[in-house]
Short mmCIF file of C-alpha atoms and ligand atoms in Angstrom, two decimals:
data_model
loop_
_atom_site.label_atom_id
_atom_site.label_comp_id
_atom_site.label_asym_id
_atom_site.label_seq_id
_atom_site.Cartn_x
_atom_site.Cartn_y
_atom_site.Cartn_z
CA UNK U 1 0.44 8.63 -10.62
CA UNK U 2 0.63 8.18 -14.54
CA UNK U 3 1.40 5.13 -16.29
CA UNK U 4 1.37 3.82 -19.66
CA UNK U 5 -0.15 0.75 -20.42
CA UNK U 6 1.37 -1.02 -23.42
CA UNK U 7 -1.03 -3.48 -24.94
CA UNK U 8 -1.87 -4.43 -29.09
CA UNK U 9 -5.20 -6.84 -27.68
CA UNK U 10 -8.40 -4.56 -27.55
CA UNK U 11 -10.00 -6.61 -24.90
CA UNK U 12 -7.35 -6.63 -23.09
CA UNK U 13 -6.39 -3.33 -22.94
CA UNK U 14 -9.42 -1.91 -22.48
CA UNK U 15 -10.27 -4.08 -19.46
CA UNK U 16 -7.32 -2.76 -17.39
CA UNK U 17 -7.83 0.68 -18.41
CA UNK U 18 -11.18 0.51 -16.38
CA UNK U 19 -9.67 -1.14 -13.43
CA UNK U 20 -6.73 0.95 -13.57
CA UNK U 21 -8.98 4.45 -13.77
CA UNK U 22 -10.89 2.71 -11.08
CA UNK U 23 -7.72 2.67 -8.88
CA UNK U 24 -7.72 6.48 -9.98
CA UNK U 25 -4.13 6.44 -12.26
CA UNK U 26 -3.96 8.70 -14.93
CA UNK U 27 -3.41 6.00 -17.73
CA UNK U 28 -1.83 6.36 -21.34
CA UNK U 29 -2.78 3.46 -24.01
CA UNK U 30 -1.08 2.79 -26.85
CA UNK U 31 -1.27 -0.35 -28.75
CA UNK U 32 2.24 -0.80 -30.46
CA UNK U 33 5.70 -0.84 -29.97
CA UNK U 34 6.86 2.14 -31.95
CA UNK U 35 4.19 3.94 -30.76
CA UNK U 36 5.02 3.03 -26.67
CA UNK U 37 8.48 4.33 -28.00
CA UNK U 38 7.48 7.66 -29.19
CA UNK U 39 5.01 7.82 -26.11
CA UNK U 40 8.25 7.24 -23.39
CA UNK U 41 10.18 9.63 -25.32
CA UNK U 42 7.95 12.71 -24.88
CA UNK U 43 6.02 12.07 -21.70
CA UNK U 44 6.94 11.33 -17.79
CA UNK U 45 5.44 8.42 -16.49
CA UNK U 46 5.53 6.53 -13.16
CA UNK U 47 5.42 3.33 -14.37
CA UNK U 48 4.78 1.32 -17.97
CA UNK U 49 3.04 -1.84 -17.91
CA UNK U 50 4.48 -4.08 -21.32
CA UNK U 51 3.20 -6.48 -23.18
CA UNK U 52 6.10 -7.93 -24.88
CA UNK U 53 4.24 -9.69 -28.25
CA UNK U 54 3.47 -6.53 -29.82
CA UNK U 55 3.30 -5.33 -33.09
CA UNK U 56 5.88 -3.07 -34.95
CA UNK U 57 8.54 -3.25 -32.39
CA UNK U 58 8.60 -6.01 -29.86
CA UNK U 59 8.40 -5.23 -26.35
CA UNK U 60 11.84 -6.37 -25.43
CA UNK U 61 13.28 -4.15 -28.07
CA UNK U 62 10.88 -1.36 -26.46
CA UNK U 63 12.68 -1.78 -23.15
CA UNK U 64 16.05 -1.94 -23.77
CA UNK U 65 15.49 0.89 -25.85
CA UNK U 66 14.20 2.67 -23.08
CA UNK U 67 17.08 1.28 -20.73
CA UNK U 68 19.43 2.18 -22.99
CA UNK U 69 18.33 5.99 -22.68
CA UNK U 70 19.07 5.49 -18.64
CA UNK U 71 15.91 6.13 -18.34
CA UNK U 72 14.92 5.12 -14.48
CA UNK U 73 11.10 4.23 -14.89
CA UNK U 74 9.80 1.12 -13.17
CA UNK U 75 8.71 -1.69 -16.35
CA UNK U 76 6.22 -4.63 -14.97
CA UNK U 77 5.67 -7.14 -17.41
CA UNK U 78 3.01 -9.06 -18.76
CA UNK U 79 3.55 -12.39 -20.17
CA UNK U 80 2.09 -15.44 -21.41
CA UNK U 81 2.16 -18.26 -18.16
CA UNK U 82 4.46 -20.51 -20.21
CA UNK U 83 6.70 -18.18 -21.29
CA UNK U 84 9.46 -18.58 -19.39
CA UNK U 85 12.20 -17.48 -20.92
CA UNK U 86 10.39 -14.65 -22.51
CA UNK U 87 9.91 -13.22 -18.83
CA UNK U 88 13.65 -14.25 -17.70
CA UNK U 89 14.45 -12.21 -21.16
CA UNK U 90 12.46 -9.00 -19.75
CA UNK U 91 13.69 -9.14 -16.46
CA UNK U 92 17.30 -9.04 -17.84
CA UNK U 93 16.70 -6.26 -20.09
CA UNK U 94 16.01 -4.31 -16.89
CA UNK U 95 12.17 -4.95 -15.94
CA UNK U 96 11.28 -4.57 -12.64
CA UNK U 97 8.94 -7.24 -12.81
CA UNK U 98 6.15 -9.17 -14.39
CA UNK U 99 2.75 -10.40 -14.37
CA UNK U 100 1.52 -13.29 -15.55
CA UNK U 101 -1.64 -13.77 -18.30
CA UNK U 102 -4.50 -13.90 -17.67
CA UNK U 103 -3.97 -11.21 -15.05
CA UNK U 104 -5.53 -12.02 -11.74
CA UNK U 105 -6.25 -7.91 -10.93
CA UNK U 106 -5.67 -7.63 -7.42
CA UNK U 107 -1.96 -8.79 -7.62
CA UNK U 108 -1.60 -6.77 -10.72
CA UNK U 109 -2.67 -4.28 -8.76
CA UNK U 110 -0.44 -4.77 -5.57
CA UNK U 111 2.44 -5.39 -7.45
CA UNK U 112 2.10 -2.12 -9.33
CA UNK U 113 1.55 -0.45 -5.82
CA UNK U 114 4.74 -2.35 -4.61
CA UNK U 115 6.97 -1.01 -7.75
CA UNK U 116 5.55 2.76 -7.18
CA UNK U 117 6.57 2.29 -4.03
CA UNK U 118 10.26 0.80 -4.14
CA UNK U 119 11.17 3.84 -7.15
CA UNK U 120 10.12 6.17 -4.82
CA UNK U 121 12.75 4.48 -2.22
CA UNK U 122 10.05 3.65 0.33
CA UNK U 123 9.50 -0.02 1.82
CA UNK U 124 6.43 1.23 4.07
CA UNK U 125 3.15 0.59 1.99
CA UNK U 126 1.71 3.71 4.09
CA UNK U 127 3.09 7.42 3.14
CA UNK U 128 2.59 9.12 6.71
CA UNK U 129 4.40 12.48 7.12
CA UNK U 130 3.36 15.50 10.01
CA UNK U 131 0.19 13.45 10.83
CA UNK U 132 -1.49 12.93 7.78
CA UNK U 133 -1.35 9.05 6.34
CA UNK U 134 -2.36 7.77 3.13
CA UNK U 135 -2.76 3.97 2.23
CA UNK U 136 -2.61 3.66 -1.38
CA UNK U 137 -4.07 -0.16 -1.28
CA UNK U 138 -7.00 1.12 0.79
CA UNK U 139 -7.71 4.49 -0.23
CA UNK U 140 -7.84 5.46 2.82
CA UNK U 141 -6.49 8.64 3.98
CA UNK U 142 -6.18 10.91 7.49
CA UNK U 143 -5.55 13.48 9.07
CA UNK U 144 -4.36 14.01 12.74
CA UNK U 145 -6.20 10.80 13.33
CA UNK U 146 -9.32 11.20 11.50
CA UNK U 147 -10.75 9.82 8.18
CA UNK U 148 -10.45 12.30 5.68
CA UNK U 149 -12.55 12.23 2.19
CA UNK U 150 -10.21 13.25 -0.74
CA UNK U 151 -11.71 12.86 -4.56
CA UNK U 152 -9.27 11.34 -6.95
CA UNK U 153 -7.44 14.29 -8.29
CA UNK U 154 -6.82 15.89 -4.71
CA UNK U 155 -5.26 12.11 -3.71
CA UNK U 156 -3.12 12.59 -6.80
CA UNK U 157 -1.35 15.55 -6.16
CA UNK U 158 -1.05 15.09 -2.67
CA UNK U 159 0.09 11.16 -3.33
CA UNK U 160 3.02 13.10 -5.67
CA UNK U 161 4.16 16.02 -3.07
CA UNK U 162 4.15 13.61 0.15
CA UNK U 163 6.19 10.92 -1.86
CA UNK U 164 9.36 12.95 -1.37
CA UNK U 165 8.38 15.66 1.62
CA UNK U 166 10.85 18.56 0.81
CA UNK U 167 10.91 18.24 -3.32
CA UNK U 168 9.04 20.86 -4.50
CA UNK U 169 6.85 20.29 -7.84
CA UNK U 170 5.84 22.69 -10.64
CA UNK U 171 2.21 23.30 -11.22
CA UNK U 172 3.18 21.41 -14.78
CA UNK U 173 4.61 18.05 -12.84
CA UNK U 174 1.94 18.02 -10.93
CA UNK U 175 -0.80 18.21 -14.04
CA UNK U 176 1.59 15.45 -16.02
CA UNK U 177 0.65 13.48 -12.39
CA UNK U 178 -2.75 14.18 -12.71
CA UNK U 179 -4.07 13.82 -16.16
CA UNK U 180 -3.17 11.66 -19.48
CA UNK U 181 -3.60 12.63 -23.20
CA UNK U 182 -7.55 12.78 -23.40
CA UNK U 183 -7.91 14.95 -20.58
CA UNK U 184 -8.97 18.29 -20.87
CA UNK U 185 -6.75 19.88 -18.29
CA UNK U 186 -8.05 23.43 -17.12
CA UNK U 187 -5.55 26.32 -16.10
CA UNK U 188 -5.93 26.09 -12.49
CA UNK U 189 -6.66 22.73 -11.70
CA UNK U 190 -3.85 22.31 -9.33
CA UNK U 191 -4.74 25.46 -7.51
CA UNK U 192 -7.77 24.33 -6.99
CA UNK U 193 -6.96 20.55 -6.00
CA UNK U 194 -4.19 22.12 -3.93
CA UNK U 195 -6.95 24.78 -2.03
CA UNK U 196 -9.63 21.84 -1.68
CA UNK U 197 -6.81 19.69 -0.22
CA UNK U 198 -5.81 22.20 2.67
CA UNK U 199 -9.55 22.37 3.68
CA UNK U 200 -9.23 19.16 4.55
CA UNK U 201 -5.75 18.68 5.73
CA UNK U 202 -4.80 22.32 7.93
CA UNK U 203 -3.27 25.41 5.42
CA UNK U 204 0.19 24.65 6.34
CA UNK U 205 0.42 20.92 4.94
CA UNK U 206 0.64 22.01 1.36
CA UNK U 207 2.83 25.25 0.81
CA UNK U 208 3.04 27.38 -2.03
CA UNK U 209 6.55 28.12 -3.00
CA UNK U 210 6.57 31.17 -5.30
CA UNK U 211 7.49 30.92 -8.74
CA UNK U 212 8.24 27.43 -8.40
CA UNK U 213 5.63 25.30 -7.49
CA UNK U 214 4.23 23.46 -4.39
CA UNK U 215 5.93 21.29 -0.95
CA UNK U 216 5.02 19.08 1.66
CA UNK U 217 7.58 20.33 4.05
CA UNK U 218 10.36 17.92 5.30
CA UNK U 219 9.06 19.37 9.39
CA1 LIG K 1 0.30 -8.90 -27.30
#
């Protein structure tokens, strides 16, 4: 999953793009408005995370923007604890929801896991699908009932394909899942995520469809 976290305070910032790397997202930073803009233009993200006191181009103006382009990504929040109206003012302009500063992590965390979630039209917080589950607030996955070790990227692009079983992804949406701008992203990553990945979960859970990309079959 990639997000883009949307923050002008350095210490700030850089404290939840450890915990969020921790939590194994592929994570975008930029620090002002106009640049969030130009960032949300060009690249697909899963979720943005938005300060709103920003400089350049406030945050609000950043989301309705975005809104205004139809543009379906889910927006959580951050704002100051006695700023009500400023969050009422977000969530009208078409956030999802919000978070309050200063952040306690783990419900910044489960409320990002909860907004993944809903845009992918699931309420279960467990993706299960032909007997392999994955619990995205554990990091625990298995398969036909037993624990199964993935590393961070192979999580990633499985987490994508068994979102939407049937929807097959490009070798391209899958990288865009898997790395942000920093990254060095070599030519067969996927391929070889995708190859470690049916080691571990049988040949026939991941299938190549030529041309076009890979599927987690619907049966
Ligand atoms: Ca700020």
């Amino acid at each position: 999953m990639r997000l883009l976290l949307v923050e002008d305070d350095p210490m700030i910032g850089e404290a939840m793009l450890q915990v969020l790397r921790a939590e194994h997202y592929a994570v975008d930073w930029v620090r002002d408005g106009v640049m969030a803009d130009s960032a949300l233009q060009s690249e697909q993200y899963d979720l943005v995370l938005l300060d709103l006191g920003l400089p350049k181009r406030g945050g609000l103006e950043v989301l309705r923007a975005l809104r205004a382009r139809r543009a379906p990504v889910p927006v959580l929040i951050a704002t100051a604890r006695d700023a009500v109206g400023d969050r009422i003012a977000g969530l009208d302009a078409g956030a999802d929801d919000y978070v309050l500063k200063p952040f306690d992590i783990d419900e910044l965390l489960a409320r990002i896991r909860a907004l993944l979630r809903r845009s992918a039209g699931r309420g279960e917080p467990v993706f299960a699908h032909r007997g392999v589950s994955l619990n995205p607030a554990t990091r625990e996955a298995e398969a036909h009932g037993q624990p199964v070790l993935l590393s961070a990227r192979e999580w990633a692009v499985l987490e994508a394909l068994i979102v939407r079983p049937g929807a097959v992804l490009s070798r391209a949406q899958l990288e865009e899942k898997l790395f942000s701008w920093k990254d060095d992203i070599s030519s067969n990553a996927v391929e070889v995520y995708v190859h470690g990945l049916r080691k571990k979960l049988g040949n026939d859970f991941i299938q190549t469809v030529r041309g076009l990309g890979y599927v987690v079959p619907r049966k």
